[in-house]
Amino acid sequence: MPGPDSRIYVAGHTGLAGSAICRRLEAVGYRNLILRTHADLDLTDERAVERFFAAERPSHVILAAAKVGGIAANAAFPTEFLSVNLRIAANVIESAWRHGARKLLYLASSCIYPRLTPQPIREEALLSGALEPTNEAYAIAKIAGLKLCQAYRRQHGFDAIVAMPTNLYGPYDRFDPESGHVLPALLRRFHEAKEAGAPDVTVWGSGTPRRDFLHADDLATACLAMLRGYSDAMPVNIGSGSDISIRELAELIADIVGYRGAIHFDPSRPDGTPEKRLDITRITALDWYPAIDLRRGIEQTYRWYRENCARETATV
């Protein structure tokens, strides 16, 4: 378990997951966090990462940095989603081990599970079937990072552990209607439709796929539970324990935003994986349970968006 004076490096601290993890670490008394923006440290640059670890020598590493995006972004930029995420994982995991980090927590993703698999999804389902084609490049990179953690543990005894977060949302998300994930993208679209008085909003896909959504602050508490009490090669699912259809999600967001127009679905657009709900038995065994229900979490996220992003995105 990291002590209060541990030097903890959070890679990706400005993003959705990383920022939530930093907030949680600081809230419980960790003050010796090591943070670098992308401008300060390009994690795809092997030599720069090596120099950073040689100089800073963190005792604990949380690898939350990644190139992420929704279905449209994954379809448009598979090269970047594969190559960037491969290089980030290889560089950080190698340097963390080489320079004496005691523990590394790697954030993989629930999208690396097979497209069709029994629900709720257990960790053992990994590599038991074909991937979802719409995010295959990203998924392969994340699988490689997970396997690299397992390889360093097996060959070198490096205490590298892996979290498998479900669909995340919350402050510091990317509220991009074209390249963002579904929940923040819909928040922005319904907000802008309300502001513009638009009569209707069209949502990609049929609306039938079901997803498991988790607030980033809940992810952060789960990550701290893993740092304190988990050491095993098996990845650990982190989810809400429930799911909701995309149609139900769109209707919930519209209600929270106060949008009263019509909602249409475009089945010519890809749905992605039909259903994805995680089995959270392993993480609850560490006495962790999600604390933020979906409606309250979306309300909080919408307030954050209005206070921090609404004016900026309205001019884009």
PDB file of C-alpha atoms in Angstrom:
ATOM      1  CA  MET A   1       0.000   0.000   0.000  1.00  0.00           C
ATOM      2  CA  PRO A   2       1.455   3.420  -0.895  1.00  0.00           C
ATOM      3  CA  GLY A   3       2.297   5.548   2.136  1.00  0.00           C
ATOM      4  CA  PRO A   4       1.250   9.201   2.423  1.00  0.00           C
ATOM      5  CA  ASP A   5       4.687  10.347   1.204  1.00  0.00           C
ATOM      6  CA  SER A   6       4.841   7.947  -1.749  1.00  0.00           C
ATOM      7  CA  ARG A   7       5.904   9.466  -5.063  1.00  0.00           C
ATOM      8  CA  ILE A   8       2.954   8.603  -7.283  1.00  0.00           C
ATOM      9  CA  TYR A   9       3.117   9.333 -11.008  1.00  0.00           C
ATOM     10  CA  VAL A  10      -0.303   9.696 -12.649  1.00  0.00           C
ATOM     11  CA  ALA A  11       0.119   9.520 -16.416  1.00  0.00           C
ATOM     12  CA  GLY A  12      -2.773  11.271 -18.142  1.00  0.00           C
ATOM     13  CA  HIS A  13      -3.729  13.460 -15.193  1.00  0.00           C
ATOM     14  CA  THR A  14      -5.574  16.037 -17.326  1.00  0.00           C
ATOM     15  CA  GLY A  15      -8.001  13.485 -18.766  1.00  0.00           C
ATOM     16  CA  LEU A  16     -11.295  12.136 -17.497  1.00  0.00           C
ATOM     17  CA  ALA A  17      -9.922   9.166 -15.549  1.00  0.00           C
ATOM     18  CA  GLY A  18      -6.569  10.664 -14.562  1.00  0.00           C
ATOM     19  CA  SER A  19      -8.024  13.881 -13.189  1.00  0.00           C
ATOM     20  CA  ALA A  20     -10.536  11.943 -11.077  1.00  0.00           C
ATOM     21  CA  ILE A  21      -7.751   9.728  -9.722  1.00  0.00           C
ATOM     22  CA  CYS A  22      -5.677  12.789  -8.795  1.00  0.00           C
ATOM     23  CA  ARG A  23      -8.639  14.391  -7.023  1.00  0.00           C
ATOM     24  CA  ARG A  24      -9.188  11.231  -5.011  1.00  0.00           C
ATOM     25  CA  LEU A  25      -5.520  10.790  -4.096  1.00  0.00           C
ATOM     26  CA  GLU A  26      -5.315  14.398  -2.915  1.00  0.00           C
ATOM     27  CA  ALA A  27      -8.589  14.084  -0.982  1.00  0.00           C
ATOM     28  CA  VAL A  28      -7.225  11.208   1.092  1.00  0.00           C
ATOM     29  CA  GLY A  29      -3.915  12.904   1.839  1.00  0.00           C
ATOM     30  CA  TYR A  30      -1.460  12.122  -0.954  1.00  0.00           C
ATOM     31  CA  ARG A  31       0.529  15.275  -1.682  1.00  0.00           C
ATOM     32  CA  ASN A  32       3.564  13.943  -3.516  1.00  0.00           C
ATOM     33  CA  LEU A  33       1.999  13.432  -6.931  1.00  0.00           C
ATOM     34  CA  ILE A  34       4.199  13.593 -10.014  1.00  0.00           C
ATOM     35  CA  LEU A  35       2.342  15.114 -12.954  1.00  0.00           C
ATOM     36  CA  ARG A  36       3.316  16.015 -16.507  1.00  0.00           C
ATOM     37  CA  THR A  37       1.200  17.386 -19.351  1.00  0.00           C
ATOM     38  CA  HIS A  38       1.642  16.076 -22.888  1.00  0.00           C
ATOM     39  CA  ALA A  39       3.565  19.262 -23.705  1.00  0.00           C
ATOM     40  CA  ASP A  40       5.986  18.455 -20.871  1.00  0.00           C
ATOM     41  CA  LEU A  41       6.357  14.755 -21.636  1.00  0.00           C
ATOM     42  CA  ASP A  42       5.378  12.912 -24.817  1.00  0.00           C
ATOM     43  CA  LEU A  43       4.752   9.356 -23.649  1.00  0.00           C
ATOM     44  CA  THR A  44       5.230   8.024 -27.195  1.00  0.00           C
ATOM     45  CA  ASP A  45       8.850   9.241 -27.066  1.00  0.00           C
ATOM     46  CA  GLU A  46      10.837   6.331 -25.619  1.00  0.00           C
ATOM     47  CA  ARG A  47      13.938   8.368 -24.756  1.00  0.00           C
ATOM     48  CA  ALA A  48      11.950  11.165 -23.108  1.00  0.00           C
ATOM     49  CA  VAL A  49      10.052   8.656 -20.964  1.00  0.00           C
ATOM     50  CA  GLU A  50      13.313   6.953 -19.973  1.00  0.00           C
ATOM     51  CA  ARG A  51      14.858  10.274 -18.911  1.00  0.00           C
ATOM     52  CA  PHE A  52      11.754  11.194 -16.921  1.00  0.00           C
ATOM     53  CA  PHE A  53      11.705   7.953 -14.923  1.00  0.00           C
ATOM     54  CA  ALA A  54      15.457   8.078 -14.356  1.00  0.00           C
ATOM     55  CA  ALA A  55      15.111  11.568 -12.864  1.00  0.00           C
ATOM     56  CA  GLU A  56      11.846  11.209 -10.910  1.00  0.00           C
ATOM     57  CA  ARG A  57      11.871   7.531  -9.851  1.00  0.00           C
ATOM     58  CA  PRO A  58       8.225   7.288  -8.747  1.00  0.00           C
ATOM     59  CA  SER A  59       7.391   4.501  -6.329  1.00  0.00           C
ATOM     60  CA  HIS A  60       3.919   3.998  -7.811  1.00  0.00           C
ATOM     61  CA  VAL A  61       2.631   4.560 -11.356  1.00  0.00           C
ATOM     62  CA  ILE A  62      -0.959   4.903 -12.538  1.00  0.00           C
ATOM     63  CA  LEU A  63      -1.102   4.666 -16.318  1.00  0.00           C
ATOM     64  CA  ALA A  64      -4.332   6.439 -17.303  1.00  0.00           C
ATOM     65  CA  ALA A  65      -2.922   8.142 -20.417  1.00  0.00           C
ATOM     66  CA  ALA A  66      -4.344   6.977 -23.743  1.00  0.00           C
ATOM     67  CA  LYS A  67      -5.652   8.141 -27.075  1.00  0.00           C
ATOM     68  CA  VAL A  68      -9.412   7.647 -26.749  1.00  0.00           C
ATOM     69  CA  GLY A  69     -12.555   8.398 -28.733  1.00  0.00           C
ATOM     70  CA  GLY A  70     -15.947   7.151 -29.824  1.00  0.00           C
ATOM     71  CA  ILE A  71     -17.029   4.996 -32.766  1.00  0.00           C
ATOM     72  CA  ALA A  72     -16.491   7.733 -35.370  1.00  0.00           C
ATOM     73  CA  ALA A  73     -12.966   8.560 -34.198  1.00  0.00           C
ATOM     74  CA  ASN A  74     -11.967   4.896 -34.004  1.00  0.00           C
ATOM     75  CA  ALA A  75     -13.221   4.307 -37.546  1.00  0.00           C
ATOM     76  CA  ALA A  76     -11.403   7.358 -38.922  1.00  0.00           C
ATOM     77  CA  PHE A  77      -8.028   6.968 -37.174  1.00  0.00           C
ATOM     78  CA  PRO A  78      -7.250   3.273 -36.519  1.00  0.00           C
ATOM     79  CA  THR A  79      -3.516   3.805 -37.113  1.00  0.00           C
ATOM     80  CA  GLU A  80      -3.269   6.387 -34.337  1.00  0.00           C
ATOM     81  CA  PHE A  81      -5.465   4.440 -31.918  1.00  0.00           C
ATOM     82  CA  LEU A  82      -3.269   1.372 -32.360  1.00  0.00           C
ATOM     83  CA  SER A  83       0.228   2.849 -32.633  1.00  0.00           C
ATOM     84  CA  VAL A  84      -0.068   5.645 -30.045  1.00  0.00           C
ATOM     85  CA  ASN A  85      -1.540   3.402 -27.370  1.00  0.00           C
ATOM     86  CA  LEU A  86       0.978   0.641 -28.056  1.00  0.00           C
ATOM     87  CA  ARG A  87       3.896   3.044 -27.637  1.00  0.00           C
ATOM     88  CA  ILE A  88       2.507   4.653 -24.481  1.00  0.00           C
ATOM     89  CA  ALA A  89       2.067   1.271 -22.779  1.00  0.00           C
ATOM     90  CA  ALA A  90       5.446  -0.105 -23.860  1.00  0.00           C
ATOM     91  CA  ASN A  91       7.396   3.004 -22.872  1.00  0.00           C
ATOM     92  CA  VAL A  92       5.792   3.616 -19.465  1.00  0.00           C
ATOM     93  CA  ILE A  93       5.654   0.000 -18.287  1.00  0.00           C
ATOM     94  CA  GLU A  94       9.267  -0.668 -19.318  1.00  0.00           C
ATOM     95  CA  SER A  95      10.641   2.489 -17.680  1.00  0.00           C
ATOM     96  CA  ALA A  96       8.573   2.025 -14.520  1.00  0.00           C
ATOM     97  CA  TRP A  97      10.022  -1.450 -14.033  1.00  0.00           C
ATOM     98  CA  ARG A  98      13.561  -0.456 -15.038  1.00  0.00           C
ATOM     99  CA  HIS A  99      13.680   2.454 -12.573  1.00  0.00           C
ATOM    100  CA  GLY A 100      12.341   0.647  -9.550  1.00  0.00           C
ATOM    101  CA  ALA A 101       8.638   1.461  -9.292  1.00  0.00           C
ATOM    102  CA  ARG A 102       7.108  -0.812  -6.682  1.00  0.00           C
ATOM    103  CA  LYS A 103       3.670  -0.988  -8.287  1.00  0.00           C
ATOM    104  CA  LEU A 104       2.005  -0.007 -11.559  1.00  0.00           C
ATOM    105  CA  LEU A 105      -1.727   0.208 -12.220  1.00  0.00           C
ATOM    106  CA  TYR A 106      -2.620   0.067 -15.926  1.00  0.00           C
ATOM    107  CA  LEU A 107      -6.051   1.203 -17.069  1.00  0.00           C
ATOM    108  CA  ALA A 108      -7.219  -1.040 -19.875  1.00  0.00           C
ATOM    109  CA  SER A 109     -10.838  -0.903 -21.102  1.00  0.00           C
ATOM    110  CA  SER A 110     -13.954  -3.043 -21.168  1.00  0.00           C
ATOM    111  CA  CYS A 111     -14.055  -2.602 -24.960  1.00  0.00           C
ATOM    112  CA  ILE A 112     -11.297  -5.231 -25.248  1.00  0.00           C
ATOM    113  CA  TYR A 113     -13.762  -8.008 -24.468  1.00  0.00           C
ATOM    114  CA  PRO A 114     -15.257 -10.013 -27.351  1.00  0.00           C
ATOM    115  CA  ARG A 115     -18.147  -8.429 -29.208  1.00  0.00           C
ATOM    116  CA  LEU A 116     -20.475 -11.294 -28.288  1.00  0.00           C
ATOM    117  CA  THR A 117     -19.960 -12.773 -24.845  1.00  0.00           C
ATOM    118  CA  PRO A 118     -22.208 -13.865 -21.947  1.00  0.00           C
ATOM    119  CA  GLN A 119     -23.454 -11.054 -19.695  1.00  0.00           C
ATOM    120  CA  PRO A 120     -22.380  -9.845 -17.214  1.00  0.00           C
ATOM    121  CA  ILE A 121     -18.854 -10.114 -18.600  1.00  0.00           C
ATOM    122  CA  ARG A 122     -16.307 -11.887 -16.409  1.00  0.00           C
ATOM    123  CA  GLU A 123     -12.579 -11.196 -16.685  1.00  0.00           C
ATOM    124  CA  GLU A 124     -12.027 -14.728 -17.996  1.00  0.00           C
ATOM    125  CA  ALA A 125     -13.902 -13.795 -21.199  1.00  0.00           C
ATOM    126  CA  LEU A 126     -10.865 -11.907 -22.510  1.00  0.00           C
ATOM    127  CA  LEU A 127      -9.678 -13.283 -25.885  1.00  0.00           C
ATOM    128  CA  SER A 128     -12.503 -15.832 -25.988  1.00  0.00           C
ATOM    129  CA  GLY A 129     -14.008 -14.424 -29.187  1.00  0.00           C
ATOM    130  CA  ALA A 130     -13.835 -11.824 -31.957  1.00  0.00           C
ATOM    131  CA  LEU A 131     -13.532  -8.133 -31.109  1.00  0.00           C
ATOM    132  CA  GLU A 132     -16.025  -5.405 -32.017  1.00  0.00           C
ATOM    133  CA  PRO A 133     -14.810  -4.137 -35.445  1.00  0.00           C
ATOM    134  CA  THR A 134     -15.619  -0.472 -34.727  1.00  0.00           C
ATOM    135  CA  ASN A 135     -12.933  -0.225 -32.030  1.00  0.00           C
ATOM    136  CA  GLU A 136     -10.631  -3.098 -32.922  1.00  0.00           C
ATOM    137  CA  ALA A 137      -7.435  -1.021 -33.224  1.00  0.00           C
ATOM    138  CA  TYR A 138      -7.855   0.565 -29.790  1.00  0.00           C
ATOM    139  CA  ALA A 139      -8.829  -2.772 -28.260  1.00  0.00           C
ATOM    140  CA  ILE A 140      -5.775  -4.570 -29.645  1.00  0.00           C
ATOM    141  CA  ALA A 141      -3.477  -1.875 -28.231  1.00  0.00           C
ATOM    142  CA  LYS A 142      -5.113  -2.138 -24.813  1.00  0.00           C
ATOM    143  CA  ILE A 143      -4.896  -5.934 -24.870  1.00  0.00           C
ATOM    144  CA  ALA A 144      -1.195  -5.615 -25.655  1.00  0.00           C
ATOM    145  CA  GLY A 145      -0.721  -3.296 -22.670  1.00  0.00           C
ATOM    146  CA  LEU A 146      -2.542  -5.733 -20.402  1.00  0.00           C
ATOM    147  CA  LYS A 147      -0.444  -8.646 -21.653  1.00  0.00           C
ATOM    148  CA  LEU A 148       2.723  -6.596 -21.188  1.00  0.00           C
ATOM    149  CA  CYS A 149       1.803  -6.059 -17.526  1.00  0.00           C
ATOM    150  CA  GLN A 150       1.285  -9.793 -17.115  1.00  0.00           C
ATOM    151  CA  ALA A 151       4.583 -10.541 -18.866  1.00  0.00           C
ATOM    152  CA  TYR A 152       6.590  -8.207 -16.618  1.00  0.00           C
ATOM    153  CA  ARG A 153       4.912  -9.753 -13.574  1.00  0.00           C
ATOM    154  CA  ARG A 154       5.707 -13.295 -14.714  1.00  0.00           C
ATOM    155  CA  GLN A 155       9.251 -12.699 -15.971  1.00  0.00           C
ATOM    156  CA  HIS A 156      10.504  -9.957 -13.632  1.00  0.00           C
ATOM    157  CA  GLY A 157       8.213 -10.101 -10.603  1.00  0.00           C
ATOM    158  CA  PHE A 158       7.019  -6.549 -11.311  1.00  0.00           C
ATOM    159  CA  ASP A 159       3.805  -5.781  -9.422  1.00  0.00           C
ATOM    160  CA  ALA A 160       1.841  -4.547 -12.445  1.00  0.00           C
ATOM    161  CA  ILE A 161      -1.939  -4.756 -12.068  1.00  0.00           C
ATOM    162  CA  VAL A 162      -4.720  -4.025 -14.555  1.00  0.00           C
ATOM    163  CA  ALA A 163      -8.104  -2.328 -14.143  1.00  0.00           C
ATOM    164  CA  MET A 164     -10.823  -2.791 -16.774  1.00  0.00           C
ATOM    165  CA  PRO A 165     -13.083   0.276 -16.534  1.00  0.00           C
ATOM    166  CA  THR A 166     -16.465   0.301 -18.196  1.00  0.00           C
ATOM    167  CA  ASN A 167     -17.782   3.369 -20.080  1.00  0.00           C
ATOM    168  CA  LEU A 168     -16.734   6.385 -18.006  1.00  0.00           C
ATOM    169  CA  TYR A 169     -18.181   9.882 -17.785  1.00  0.00           C
ATOM    170  CA  GLY A 170     -17.747  12.951 -15.602  1.00  0.00           C
ATOM    171  CA  PRO A 171     -15.796  16.235 -15.390  1.00  0.00           C
ATOM    172  CA  TYR A 172     -12.968  16.789 -17.887  1.00  0.00           C
ATOM    173  CA  ASP A 173     -14.576  14.465 -20.422  1.00  0.00           C
ATOM    174  CA  ARG A 174     -14.439  15.253 -24.148  1.00  0.00           C
ATOM    175  CA  PHE A 175     -17.832  16.708 -25.059  1.00  0.00           C
ATOM    176  CA  ASP A 176     -17.323  16.261 -28.795  1.00  0.00           C
ATOM    177  CA  PRO A 177     -20.391  15.228 -30.819  1.00  0.00           C
ATOM    178  CA  GLU A 178     -18.239  13.737 -33.583  1.00  0.00           C
ATOM    179  CA  SER A 179     -15.285  12.028 -31.868  1.00  0.00           C
ATOM    180  CA  GLY A 180     -16.327  11.765 -28.210  1.00  0.00           C
ATOM    181  CA  HIS A 181     -17.924   8.881 -26.357  1.00  0.00           C
ATOM    182  CA  VAL A 182     -21.680   8.540 -26.416  1.00  0.00           C
ATOM    183  CA  LEU A 183     -22.664  10.056 -23.056  1.00  0.00           C
ATOM    184  CA  PRO A 184     -20.688  13.342 -23.198  1.00  0.00           C
ATOM    185  CA  ALA A 185     -21.429  13.685 -26.908  1.00  0.00           C
ATOM    186  CA  LEU A 186     -25.168  13.407 -26.239  1.00  0.00           C
ATOM    187  CA  LEU A 187     -24.947  15.861 -23.343  1.00  0.00           C
ATOM    188  CA  ARG A 188     -23.474  18.483 -25.617  1.00  0.00           C
ATOM    189  CA  ARG A 189     -25.863  17.754 -28.505  1.00  0.00           C
ATOM    190  CA  PHE A 190     -28.979  17.996 -26.353  1.00  0.00           C
ATOM    191  CA  HIS A 191     -27.680  21.140 -24.634  1.00  0.00           C
ATOM    192  CA  GLU A 192     -26.988  22.842 -27.960  1.00  0.00           C
ATOM    193  CA  ALA A 193     -30.338  21.687 -29.373  1.00  0.00           C
ATOM    194  CA  LYS A 194     -32.103  23.185 -26.363  1.00  0.00           C
ATOM    195  CA  GLU A 195     -30.189  26.469 -26.687  1.00  0.00           C
ATOM    196  CA  ALA A 196     -30.932  26.659 -30.419  1.00  0.00           C
ATOM    197  CA  GLY A 197     -34.586  25.639 -30.090  1.00  0.00           C
ATOM    198  CA  ALA A 198     -34.006  22.718 -32.462  1.00  0.00           C
ATOM    199  CA  PRO A 199     -37.141  20.628 -33.070  1.00  0.00           C
ATOM    200  CA  ASP A 200     -35.348  17.279 -33.009  1.00  0.00           C
ATOM    201  CA  VAL A 201     -32.053  15.486 -32.307  1.00  0.00           C
ATOM    202  CA  THR A 202     -30.811  12.445 -34.215  1.00  0.00           C
ATOM    203  CA  VAL A 203     -28.835   9.813 -32.309  1.00  0.00           C
ATOM    204  CA  TRP A 204     -26.505   7.363 -34.040  1.00  0.00           C
ATOM    205  CA  GLY A 205     -27.660   3.748 -34.231  1.00  0.00           C
ATOM    206  CA  SER A 206     -30.847   1.923 -33.341  1.00  0.00           C
ATOM    207  CA  GLY A 207     -30.852   2.869 -29.661  1.00  0.00           C
ATOM    208  CA  THR A 208     -31.044  -0.788 -28.618  1.00  0.00           C
ATOM    209  CA  PRO A 209     -27.443  -1.502 -27.476  1.00  0.00           C
ATOM    210  CA  ARG A 210     -27.015  -1.613 -23.722  1.00  0.00           C
ATOM    211  CA  ARG A 211     -24.090  -0.082 -21.865  1.00  0.00           C
ATOM    212  CA  ASP A 212     -22.684   0.053 -18.336  1.00  0.00           C
ATOM    213  CA  PHE A 213     -21.765   3.641 -17.317  1.00  0.00           C
ATOM    214  CA  LEU A 214     -19.610   4.618 -14.345  1.00  0.00           C
ATOM    215  CA  HIS A 215     -18.772   8.060 -12.979  1.00  0.00           C
ATOM    216  CA  ALA A 216     -15.022   8.761 -13.075  1.00  0.00           C
ATOM    217  CA  ASP A 217     -15.010   9.555  -9.346  1.00  0.00           C
ATOM    218  CA  ASP A 218     -16.208   6.004  -8.653  1.00  0.00           C
ATOM    219  CA  LEU A 219     -13.429   4.677 -10.869  1.00  0.00           C
ATOM    220  CA  ALA A 220     -10.936   6.692  -8.807  1.00  0.00           C
ATOM    221  CA  THR A 221     -12.002   5.098  -5.520  1.00  0.00           C
ATOM    222  CA  ALA A 222     -11.777   1.658  -7.148  1.00  0.00           C
ATOM    223  CA  CYS A 223      -8.249   2.381  -8.389  1.00  0.00           C
ATOM    224  CA  LEU A 224      -7.166   3.378  -4.889  1.00  0.00           C
ATOM    225  CA  ALA A 225      -8.685   0.155  -3.516  1.00  0.00           C
ATOM    226  CA  MET A 226      -6.629  -1.801  -6.053  1.00  0.00           C
ATOM    227  CA  LEU A 227      -3.420   0.054  -5.205  1.00  0.00           C
ATOM    228  CA  ARG A 228      -3.975  -0.711  -1.540  1.00  0.00           C
ATOM    229  CA  GLY A 229      -5.167  -4.275  -1.694  1.00  0.00           C
ATOM    230  CA  TYR A 230      -4.662  -6.062  -5.028  1.00  0.00           C
ATOM    231  CA  SER A 231      -1.664  -7.888  -6.479  1.00  0.00           C
ATOM    232  CA  ASP A 232      -2.472 -10.445  -9.150  1.00  0.00           C
ATOM    233  CA  ALA A 233      -2.091 -11.027 -12.892  1.00  0.00           C
ATOM    234  CA  MET A 234      -5.853 -11.227 -13.444  1.00  0.00           C
ATOM    235  CA  PRO A 235      -7.366  -7.901 -14.582  1.00  0.00           C
ATOM    236  CA  VAL A 236     -10.198  -6.456 -12.498  1.00  0.00           C
ATOM    237  CA  ASN A 237     -13.488  -5.191 -13.917  1.00  0.00           C
ATOM    238  CA  ILE A 238     -14.671  -1.813 -12.648  1.00  0.00           C
ATOM    239  CA  GLY A 239     -18.285  -1.046 -13.505  1.00  0.00           C
ATOM    240  CA  SER A 240     -21.611   0.008 -12.077  1.00  0.00           C
ATOM    241  CA  GLY A 241     -23.138  -3.462 -11.932  1.00  0.00           C
ATOM    242  CA  SER A 242     -26.068  -2.374 -14.129  1.00  0.00           C
ATOM    243  CA  ASP A 243     -26.754  -1.218 -17.679  1.00  0.00           C
ATOM    244  CA  ILE A 244     -29.050   0.999 -19.727  1.00  0.00           C
ATOM    245  CA  SER A 245     -30.023   1.108 -23.408  1.00  0.00           C
ATOM    246  CA  ILE A 246     -28.769   3.960 -25.578  1.00  0.00           C
ATOM    247  CA  ARG A 247     -32.406   4.957 -26.158  1.00  0.00           C
ATOM    248  CA  GLU A 248     -33.026   5.141 -22.397  1.00  0.00           C
ATOM    249  CA  LEU A 249     -29.773   7.058 -21.961  1.00  0.00           C
ATOM    250  CA  ALA A 250     -30.749   9.619 -24.611  1.00  0.00           C
ATOM    251  CA  GLU A 251     -34.159  10.114 -23.002  1.00  0.00           C
ATOM    252  CA  LEU A 252     -32.559  10.511 -19.547  1.00  0.00           C
ATOM    253  CA  ILE A 253     -30.053  13.085 -20.821  1.00  0.00           C
ATOM    254  CA  ALA A 254     -32.767  15.012 -22.649  1.00  0.00           C
ATOM    255  CA  ASP A 255     -34.805  15.147 -19.442  1.00  0.00           C
ATOM    256  CA  ILE A 256     -31.822  16.331 -17.360  1.00  0.00           C
ATOM    257  CA  VAL A 257     -30.897  18.980 -19.927  1.00  0.00           C
ATOM    258  CA  GLY A 258     -34.518  20.082 -20.290  1.00  0.00           C
ATOM    259  CA  TYR A 259     -34.755  19.373 -24.011  1.00  0.00           C
ATOM    260  CA  ARG A 260     -38.368  18.845 -25.092  1.00  0.00           C
ATOM    261  CA  GLY A 261     -37.958  18.178 -28.822  1.00  0.00           C
ATOM    262  CA  ALA A 262     -38.200  14.864 -30.660  1.00  0.00           C
ATOM    263  CA  ILE A 263     -35.471  12.203 -30.498  1.00  0.00           C
ATOM    264  CA  HIS A 264     -34.798  10.183 -33.643  1.00  0.00           C
ATOM    265  CA  PHE A 265     -32.466   7.213 -34.091  1.00  0.00           C
ATOM    266  CA  ASP A 266     -30.471   6.526 -37.254  1.00  0.00           C
ATOM    267  CA  PRO A 267     -30.080   2.740 -37.693  1.00  0.00           C
ATOM    268  CA  SER A 268     -27.830   3.272 -40.726  1.00  0.00           C
ATOM    269  CA  ARG A 269     -25.116   4.326 -38.271  1.00  0.00           C
ATOM    270  CA  PRO A 270     -23.128   1.626 -36.394  1.00  0.00           C
ATOM    271  CA  ASP A 271     -24.366   0.393 -33.032  1.00  0.00           C
ATOM    272  CA  GLY A 272     -21.110  -1.119 -31.798  1.00  0.00           C
ATOM    273  CA  THR A 273     -21.242  -4.006 -29.341  1.00  0.00           C
ATOM    274  CA  PRO A 274     -24.864  -5.056 -28.725  1.00  0.00           C
ATOM    275  CA  GLU A 275     -24.508  -5.377 -24.950  1.00  0.00           C
ATOM    276  CA  LYS A 276     -21.783  -4.702 -22.409  1.00  0.00           C
ATOM    277  CA  ARG A 277     -22.218  -5.058 -18.653  1.00  0.00           C
ATOM    278  CA  LEU A 278     -19.357  -6.049 -16.392  1.00  0.00           C
ATOM    279  CA  ASP A 279     -19.294  -8.612 -13.625  1.00  0.00           C
ATOM    280  CA  ILE A 280     -17.806  -6.664 -10.690  1.00  0.00           C
ATOM    281  CA  THR A 281     -17.336  -9.539  -8.243  1.00  0.00           C
ATOM    282  CA  ARG A 282     -13.555  -9.100  -8.016  1.00  0.00           C
ATOM    283  CA  ILE A 283     -13.577  -5.381  -7.236  1.00  0.00           C
ATOM    284  CA  THR A 284     -16.411  -5.636  -4.717  1.00  0.00           C
ATOM    285  CA  ALA A 285     -14.321  -8.272  -2.916  1.00  0.00           C
ATOM    286  CA  LEU A 286     -11.985  -5.346  -2.126  1.00  0.00           C
ATOM    287  CA  ASP A 287     -14.925  -3.666  -0.336  1.00  0.00           C
ATOM    288  CA  TRP A 288     -15.548  -1.226  -3.191  1.00  0.00           C
ATOM    289  CA  TYR A 289     -19.011  -0.350  -4.486  1.00  0.00           C
ATOM    290  CA  PRO A 290     -20.125   2.428  -6.863  1.00  0.00           C
ATOM    291  CA  ALA A 291     -21.542   5.387  -4.947  1.00  0.00           C
ATOM    292  CA  ILE A 292     -22.886   7.691  -7.693  1.00  0.00           C
ATOM    293  CA  ASP A 293     -26.091   6.641  -9.442  1.00  0.00           C
ATOM    294  CA  LEU A 294     -26.422   7.452 -13.133  1.00  0.00           C
ATOM    295  CA  ARG A 295     -28.972  10.265 -12.932  1.00  0.00           C
ATOM    296  CA  ARG A 296     -27.097  12.094 -10.179  1.00  0.00           C
ATOM    297  CA  GLY A 297     -23.807  11.605 -11.995  1.00  0.00           C
ATOM    298  CA  ILE A 298     -25.166  12.994 -15.268  1.00  0.00           C
ATOM    299  CA  GLU A 299     -26.703  15.964 -13.445  1.00  0.00           C
ATOM    300  CA  GLN A 300     -23.332  16.710 -11.847  1.00  0.00           C
ATOM    301  CA  THR A 301     -21.533  16.302 -15.178  1.00  0.00           C
ATOM    302  CA  TYR A 302     -23.999  18.587 -16.930  1.00  0.00           C
ATOM    303  CA  ARG A 303     -23.440  21.291 -14.329  1.00  0.00           C
ATOM    304  CA  TRP A 304     -19.692  20.978 -14.840  1.00  0.00           C
ATOM    305  CA  TYR A 305     -20.133  21.168 -18.621  1.00  0.00           C
ATOM    306  CA  ARG A 306     -22.258  24.335 -18.407  1.00  0.00           C
ATOM    307  CA  GLU A 307     -19.775  26.001 -16.055  1.00  0.00           C
ATOM    308  CA  ASN A 308     -16.635  25.005 -17.959  1.00  0.00           C
ATOM    309  CA  CYS A 309     -17.393  24.131 -21.564  1.00  0.00           C
ATOM    310  CA  ALA A 310     -20.765  25.379 -22.802  1.00  0.00           C
ATOM    311  CA  ARG A 311     -19.642  28.852 -23.886  1.00  0.00           C
ATOM    312  CA  GLU A 312     -16.490  27.507 -25.502  1.00  0.00           C
ATOM    313  CA  THR A 313     -18.239  24.753 -27.486  1.00  0.00           C
ATOM    314  CA  ALA A 314     -21.006  27.106 -28.597  1.00  0.00           C
ATOM    315  CA  THR A 315     -18.438  29.045 -30.618  1.00  0.00           C
ATOM    316  CA  VAL A 316     -16.815  26.016 -32.275  1.00  0.00           C
TER     317      VAL A 316
END
